[in-house]
Amino acid sequence: MTLSKQAEPADFIVAERERIQHEYHRRALEISPDLYAGQQPASRFIYENRSRTGVAMLHRLNVFPQPGDQCLEVGFGNIGWLNELVRWKVSESDLHGIELDPNRANTARVILPEADLRTGDAVELPWAGETFQLVVVSTLFTSLLDNRVRRLIADEIVRVLAPGGALLWYDFAYNNPRNPNVRGIGRAEIKKLFPSLHGKIKTVTLAPPLTRLLAPRSWAVATLLDSIPLLRTHLMAVLLKGKCSR
């Protein structure tokens, strides 16, 4: 079931959308934007490590984006992975995205004016089936508390993936006891959300509180601890739709 198959969104879709928008507003008021700013040592440490891991996993499965590949990010926030894709030599005009929050979407449009960046709800993606060679979804599903909404968005992602295309997933695996508005997603749930896809899942990202403590003081110590799987809090997955032809 998607929004295109019903006259109006179901009540549970509307309720989850409003809850998320309220959470966006709360975070904007209560959390300093400097906490996650790219120039912060902890942010740079996390972004560089996750990008390096993503590149390696995509190459290993022979699905690193090639010139002309259409790439989509679902829930790109202020910019998400889109800038990373540009650094990977994906043409800006081949980038697409959808974001629920219009303010965040507008920020990204200023940075990437030639990209196709839309405001909307990912329970109904406004693209034809089998359009994208790569779909990125990063720290999105943990913000969804309604399992029915999670299911709808997962099904839409699979629908728009081209045969042989890849889903690049990055999100945290454990609940945050101080934040009831998010819920961690482990390996089993990733596989349950995308039963028709197959690929690799690995642990990544030194626990952010440790990273914020250590990265400004000693990049080497943070790197050493990041090598210990038990101290990693996130999962990265590259999941393929059918057999890759490359």
mmCIF file of C-alpha atoms in Angstrom:
data_model
loop_
_atom_site.group_PDB
_atom_site.id
_atom_site.type_symbol
_atom_site.label_atom_id
_atom_site.label_comp_id
_atom_site.label_asym_id
_atom_site.label_seq_id
_atom_site.Cartn_x
_atom_site.Cartn_y
_atom_site.Cartn_z
ATOM 1 C CA MET A 1 0.000 0.000 0.000
ATOM 2 C CA THR A 2 1.296 3.441 -0.972
ATOM 3 C CA LEU A 3 -0.287 6.847 -0.988
ATOM 4 C CA SER A 4 -0.891 6.579 -4.750
ATOM 5 C CA LYS A 5 -3.268 3.692 -4.103
ATOM 6 C CA GLN A 6 -5.549 5.573 -1.718
ATOM 7 C CA ALA A 7 -7.469 8.837 -1.831
ATOM 8 C CA GLU A 8 -5.874 10.224 1.318
ATOM 9 C CA PRO A 9 -2.994 9.119 3.542
ATOM 10 C CA ALA A 10 -3.974 6.600 6.182
ATOM 11 C CA ASP A 11 -4.275 7.967 9.704
ATOM 12 C CA PHE A 12 -1.129 6.161 10.863
ATOM 13 C CA ILE A 13 0.884 7.778 8.057
ATOM 14 C CA VAL A 14 -0.367 11.255 8.953
ATOM 15 C CA ALA A 15 0.291 10.663 12.668
ATOM 16 C CA GLU A 16 3.858 9.479 12.067
ATOM 17 C CA ARG A 17 4.559 12.362 9.689
ATOM 18 C CA GLU A 18 3.328 14.900 12.263
ATOM 19 C CA ARG A 19 5.330 13.255 15.038
ATOM 20 C CA ILE A 20 8.516 13.453 12.979
ATOM 21 C CA GLN A 21 7.901 17.078 12.033
ATOM 22 C CA HIS A 22 7.357 17.904 15.718
ATOM 23 C CA GLU A 23 10.648 16.164 16.528
ATOM 24 C CA TYR A 24 12.435 18.211 13.834
ATOM 25 C CA HIS A 25 11.126 21.362 15.521
ATOM 26 C CA ARG A 26 12.115 20.193 19.013
ATOM 27 C CA ARG A 27 15.642 19.325 17.936
ATOM 28 C CA ALA A 28 16.071 22.651 16.172
ATOM 29 C CA LEU A 29 15.188 24.443 19.414
ATOM 30 C CA GLU A 30 17.087 22.250 21.879
ATOM 31 C CA ILE A 31 20.190 21.000 20.064
ATOM 32 C CA SER A 32 22.938 23.324 18.901
ATOM 33 C CA PRO A 33 23.718 22.881 15.196
ATOM 34 C CA ASP A 34 27.406 23.013 16.151
ATOM 35 C CA LEU A 35 27.119 19.559 17.760
ATOM 36 C CA TYR A 36 26.974 17.833 14.358
ATOM 37 C CA ALA A 37 28.714 20.499 12.259
ATOM 38 C CA GLY A 38 31.127 19.132 9.683
ATOM 39 C CA GLN A 39 34.064 21.090 11.071
ATOM 40 C CA GLN A 40 33.817 19.391 14.462
ATOM 41 C CA PRO A 41 36.580 16.761 14.900
ATOM 42 C CA ALA A 42 34.074 14.099 15.952
ATOM 43 C CA SER A 43 31.884 14.753 12.909
ATOM 44 C CA ARG A 44 34.872 14.646 10.561
ATOM 45 C CA PHE A 45 36.041 11.385 12.138
ATOM 46 C CA ILE A 46 32.620 9.775 11.722
ATOM 47 C CA TYR A 47 32.010 11.078 8.190
ATOM 48 C CA GLU A 48 35.453 10.084 6.908
ATOM 49 C CA ASN A 49 35.222 6.584 8.368
ATOM 50 C CA ARG A 50 31.706 5.913 7.141
ATOM 51 C CA SER A 51 32.548 7.217 3.655
ATOM 52 C CA ARG A 52 35.682 5.074 3.435
ATOM 53 C CA THR A 53 33.730 2.013 4.541
ATOM 54 C CA GLY A 54 30.917 2.725 2.097
ATOM 55 C CA VAL A 55 33.345 3.091 -0.810
ATOM 56 C CA ALA A 56 35.086 -0.174 0.081
ATOM 57 C CA MET A 57 31.831 -2.136 0.411
ATOM 58 C CA LEU A 58 30.401 -0.790 -2.852
ATOM 59 C CA HIS A 59 33.603 -1.628 -4.706
ATOM 60 C CA ARG A 60 33.779 -5.075 -3.128
ATOM 61 C CA LEU A 61 30.310 -5.897 -4.461
ATOM 62 C CA ASN A 62 31.047 -4.236 -7.810
ATOM 63 C CA VAL A 63 28.265 -1.647 -7.455
ATOM 64 C CA PHE A 64 30.192 1.582 -6.969
ATOM 65 C CA PRO A 65 28.284 4.243 -8.970
ATOM 66 C CA GLN A 66 29.456 4.763 -12.528
ATOM 67 C CA PRO A 67 29.059 7.828 -14.787
ATOM 68 C CA GLY A 68 25.430 8.186 -15.771
ATOM 69 C CA ASP A 69 24.049 6.107 -12.891
ATOM 70 C CA GLN A 70 20.954 7.645 -11.352
ATOM 71 C CA CYS A 71 21.364 7.895 -7.561
ATOM 72 C CA LEU A 72 18.734 8.636 -4.912
ATOM 73 C CA GLU A 73 18.955 9.551 -1.236
ATOM 74 C CA VAL A 74 15.815 9.040 0.822
ATOM 75 C CA GLY A 75 15.738 11.524 3.712
ATOM 76 C CA PHE A 76 18.762 13.630 2.774
ATOM 77 C CA GLY A 77 18.306 16.236 5.529
ATOM 78 C CA ASN A 78 20.474 19.320 5.026
ATOM 79 C CA ILE A 79 22.732 17.514 2.517
ATOM 80 C CA GLY A 80 23.158 13.899 3.658
ATOM 81 C CA TRP A 81 25.372 11.759 1.436
ATOM 82 C CA LEU A 82 24.694 13.839 -1.665
ATOM 83 C CA ASN A 83 27.939 15.797 -1.387
ATOM 84 C CA GLU A 84 29.744 12.507 -0.901
ATOM 85 C CA LEU A 85 28.260 11.203 -4.145
ATOM 86 C CA VAL A 86 29.538 14.298 -5.937
ATOM 87 C CA ARG A 87 33.021 13.536 -4.590
ATOM 88 C CA TRP A 88 32.560 10.028 -5.991
ATOM 89 C CA LYS A 89 32.206 11.682 -9.423
ATOM 90 C CA VAL A 90 28.434 11.263 -9.700
ATOM 91 C CA SER A 91 27.130 14.128 -11.813
ATOM 92 C CA GLU A 92 25.004 16.596 -9.869
ATOM 93 C CA SER A 93 22.273 16.236 -12.507
ATOM 94 C CA ASP A 94 22.150 12.477 -11.791
ATOM 95 C CA LEU A 95 21.416 13.063 -8.087
ATOM 96 C CA HIS A 96 17.890 12.775 -6.750
ATOM 97 C CA GLY A 97 16.477 13.024 -3.249
ATOM 98 C CA ILE A 98 13.378 13.327 -1.129
ATOM 99 C CA GLU A 99 13.161 15.010 2.281
ATOM 100 C CA LEU A 100 10.157 15.545 4.542
ATOM 101 C CA ASP A 101 11.318 18.821 6.073
ATOM 102 C CA PRO A 102 11.133 21.740 3.590
ATOM 103 C CA ASN A 103 13.710 23.843 5.440
ATOM 104 C CA ARG A 104 16.308 21.102 5.251
ATOM 105 C CA ALA A 105 15.446 20.425 1.628
ATOM 106 C CA ASN A 106 15.922 24.098 0.750
ATOM 107 C CA THR A 107 19.355 24.105 2.392
ATOM 108 C CA ALA A 108 20.442 21.201 0.188
ATOM 109 C CA ARG A 109 19.006 22.818 -2.956
ATOM 110 C CA VAL A 110 21.225 25.850 -2.429
ATOM 111 C CA ILE A 111 24.287 23.595 -2.213
ATOM 112 C CA LEU A 112 23.311 21.386 -5.169
ATOM 113 C CA PRO A 113 21.086 23.494 -7.443
ATOM 114 C CA GLU A 114 21.305 21.096 -10.397
ATOM 115 C CA ALA A 115 20.157 18.047 -8.431
ATOM 116 C CA ASP A 116 16.558 16.820 -8.411
ATOM 117 C CA LEU A 117 15.760 17.358 -4.712
ATOM 118 C CA ARG A 118 12.123 17.127 -3.709
ATOM 119 C CA THR A 119 10.098 17.723 -0.576
ATOM 120 C CA GLY A 120 7.736 14.921 0.281
ATOM 121 C CA ASP A 121 6.917 11.751 2.160
ATOM 122 C CA ALA A 122 8.914 8.643 1.323
ATOM 123 C CA VAL A 123 5.902 6.347 1.697
ATOM 124 C CA GLU A 124 5.268 7.290 -1.933
ATOM 125 C CA LEU A 125 8.397 8.009 -3.939
ATOM 126 C CA PRO A 126 7.665 10.193 -6.987
ATOM 127 C CA TRP A 127 9.802 8.184 -9.406
ATOM 128 C CA ALA A 128 9.097 5.259 -11.684
ATOM 129 C CA GLY A 129 10.036 1.740 -10.693
ATOM 130 C CA GLU A 130 13.561 0.453 -11.362
ATOM 131 C CA THR A 131 14.950 3.994 -11.861
ATOM 132 C CA PHE A 132 17.998 4.047 -9.584
ATOM 133 C CA GLN A 133 21.275 2.163 -9.623
ATOM 134 C CA LEU A 134 22.018 3.343 -6.067
ATOM 135 C CA VAL A 135 19.662 4.320 -3.249
ATOM 136 C CA VAL A 136 21.121 5.729 -0.022
ATOM 137 C CA VAL A 137 19.199 5.694 3.241
ATOM 138 C CA SER A 138 21.065 7.069 6.242
ATOM 139 C CA THR A 139 19.786 7.563 9.812
ATOM 140 C CA LEU A 140 16.215 7.579 8.520
ATOM 141 C CA PHE A 141 14.566 4.349 9.624
ATOM 142 C CA THR A 142 15.597 4.765 13.272
ATOM 143 C CA SER A 143 13.505 7.946 13.313
ATOM 144 C CA LEU A 144 10.421 5.973 12.234
ATOM 145 C CA LEU A 145 8.581 4.406 15.154
ATOM 146 C CA ASP A 146 5.580 3.030 13.262
ATOM 147 C CA ASN A 147 6.441 -0.342 11.753
ATOM 148 C CA ARG A 148 3.798 0.082 9.065
ATOM 149 C CA VAL A 149 5.480 3.261 7.837
ATOM 150 C CA ARG A 150 8.849 1.540 7.895
ATOM 151 C CA ARG A 151 7.389 -1.240 5.760
ATOM 152 C CA LEU A 152 5.885 1.178 3.217
ATOM 153 C CA ILE A 153 9.142 3.090 2.777
ATOM 154 C CA ALA A 154 11.202 -0.090 2.504
ATOM 155 C CA ASP A 155 8.870 -1.393 -0.195
ATOM 156 C CA GLU A 156 9.151 1.881 -2.110
ATOM 157 C CA ILE A 157 12.946 1.729 -1.979
ATOM 158 C CA VAL A 158 12.912 -1.764 -3.447
ATOM 159 C CA ARG A 159 10.410 -0.667 -6.105
ATOM 160 C CA VAL A 160 12.599 2.176 -7.431
ATOM 161 C CA LEU A 161 15.850 0.165 -7.334
ATOM 162 C CA ALA A 162 16.956 -1.036 -10.754
ATOM 163 C CA PRO A 163 17.815 -4.719 -11.208
ATOM 164 C CA GLY A 164 21.407 -5.109 -10.104
ATOM 165 C CA GLY A 165 21.136 -1.843 -8.172
ATOM 166 C CA ALA A 166 22.283 -1.372 -4.582
ATOM 167 C CA LEU A 167 20.887 0.013 -1.365
ATOM 168 C CA LEU A 168 23.509 1.726 0.804
ATOM 169 C CA TRP A 169 22.272 1.710 4.421
ATOM 170 C CA TYR A 170 23.808 3.541 7.388
ATOM 171 C CA ASP A 171 22.066 3.768 10.750
ATOM 172 C CA PHE A 172 22.533 2.996 14.421
ATOM 173 C CA ALA A 173 21.742 -0.408 15.845
ATOM 174 C CA TYR A 174 20.974 0.352 19.494
ATOM 175 C CA ASN A 175 18.304 2.295 21.321
ATOM 176 C CA ASN A 176 19.200 5.584 22.934
ATOM 177 C CA PRO A 177 17.693 5.511 26.445
ATOM 178 C CA ARG A 178 17.734 9.327 26.550
ATOM 179 C CA ASN A 179 15.802 9.721 23.312
ATOM 180 C CA PRO A 180 12.477 7.834 23.003
ATOM 181 C CA ASN A 181 11.900 9.383 19.565
ATOM 182 C CA VAL A 182 14.325 6.985 17.887
ATOM 183 C CA ARG A 183 14.695 3.217 17.868
ATOM 184 C CA GLY A 184 17.767 1.259 16.873
ATOM 185 C CA ILE A 185 17.670 -1.237 14.014
ATOM 186 C CA GLY A 186 19.799 -4.363 14.110
ATOM 187 C CA ARG A 187 20.860 -6.813 11.432
ATOM 188 C CA ALA A 188 17.782 -9.002 11.755
ATOM 189 C CA GLU A 189 15.417 -6.089 11.239
ATOM 190 C CA ILE A 190 17.358 -4.800 8.215
ATOM 191 C CA LYS A 191 16.989 -8.237 6.637
ATOM 192 C CA LYS A 192 13.298 -8.307 7.562
ATOM 193 C CA LEU A 193 12.701 -4.900 5.980
ATOM 194 C CA PHE A 194 14.444 -5.935 2.740
ATOM 195 C CA PRO A 195 13.914 -9.698 2.388
ATOM 196 C CA SER A 196 14.337 -9.643 -1.399
ATOM 197 C CA LEU A 197 17.744 -7.923 -1.249
ATOM 198 C CA HIS A 198 21.061 -9.573 -0.442
ATOM 199 C CA GLY A 199 24.537 -8.337 0.359
ATOM 200 C CA LYS A 200 26.815 -7.435 3.237
ATOM 201 C CA ILE A 201 26.246 -5.807 6.638
ATOM 202 C CA LYS A 202 29.056 -4.697 8.955
ATOM 203 C CA THR A 203 29.509 -2.717 12.152
ATOM 204 C CA VAL A 204 30.854 0.821 11.834
ATOM 205 C CA THR A 205 31.275 4.068 13.816
ATOM 206 C CA LEU A 206 32.885 4.363 17.199
ATOM 207 C CA ALA A 207 30.154 5.248 19.708
ATOM 208 C CA PRO A 208 29.499 8.990 19.173
ATOM 209 C CA PRO A 209 29.936 9.958 22.859
ATOM 210 C CA LEU A 210 33.389 8.343 22.790
ATOM 211 C CA THR A 211 34.164 9.972 19.453
ATOM 212 C CA ARG A 212 33.225 13.423 20.732
ATOM 213 C CA LEU A 213 35.444 12.859 23.762
ATOM 214 C CA LEU A 214 38.474 11.457 21.928
ATOM 215 C CA ALA A 215 38.621 12.868 18.394
ATOM 216 C CA PRO A 216 39.459 16.458 19.453
ATOM 217 C CA ARG A 217 42.244 15.152 21.718
ATOM 218 C CA SER A 218 43.751 12.197 19.858
ATOM 219 C CA TRP A 219 42.735 11.073 16.388
ATOM 220 C CA ALA A 220 45.045 8.072 16.779
ATOM 221 C CA VAL A 221 43.360 6.858 19.974
ATOM 222 C CA ALA A 222 39.914 7.287 18.397
ATOM 223 C CA THR A 223 41.108 5.281 15.384
ATOM 224 C CA LEU A 224 42.463 2.538 17.623
ATOM 225 C CA LEU A 225 39.208 2.201 19.549
ATOM 226 C CA ASP A 226 37.204 2.337 16.324
ATOM 227 C CA SER A 227 38.910 -0.936 15.353
ATOM 228 C CA ILE A 228 37.138 -2.712 18.242
ATOM 229 C CA PRO A 229 33.758 -4.007 16.975
ATOM 230 C CA LEU A 230 32.134 -3.938 20.424
ATOM 231 C CA LEU A 231 32.610 -0.159 20.569
ATOM 232 C CA ARG A 232 30.844 0.467 17.255
ATOM 233 C CA THR A 233 27.204 1.536 17.388
ATOM 234 C CA HIS A 234 26.101 1.658 13.741
ATOM 235 C CA LEU A 235 25.582 -0.725 10.857
ATOM 236 C CA MET A 236 26.448 -0.194 7.222
ATOM 237 C CA ALA A 237 24.912 -2.427 4.596
ATOM 238 C CA VAL A 238 25.160 -2.754 0.842
ATOM 239 C CA LEU A 239 22.181 -4.791 -0.353
ATOM 240 C CA LEU A 240 21.663 -5.773 -3.971
ATOM 241 C CA LYS A 241 18.489 -6.233 -5.985
ATOM 242 C CA GLY A 242 19.012 -9.411 -7.940
ATOM 243 C CA LYS A 243 22.318 -10.394 -9.463
ATOM 244 C CA CYS A 244 24.726 -7.603 -10.361
ATOM 245 C CA SER A 245 25.530 -7.659 -14.083
ATOM 246 C CA ARG A 246 28.755 -5.608 -13.874
#
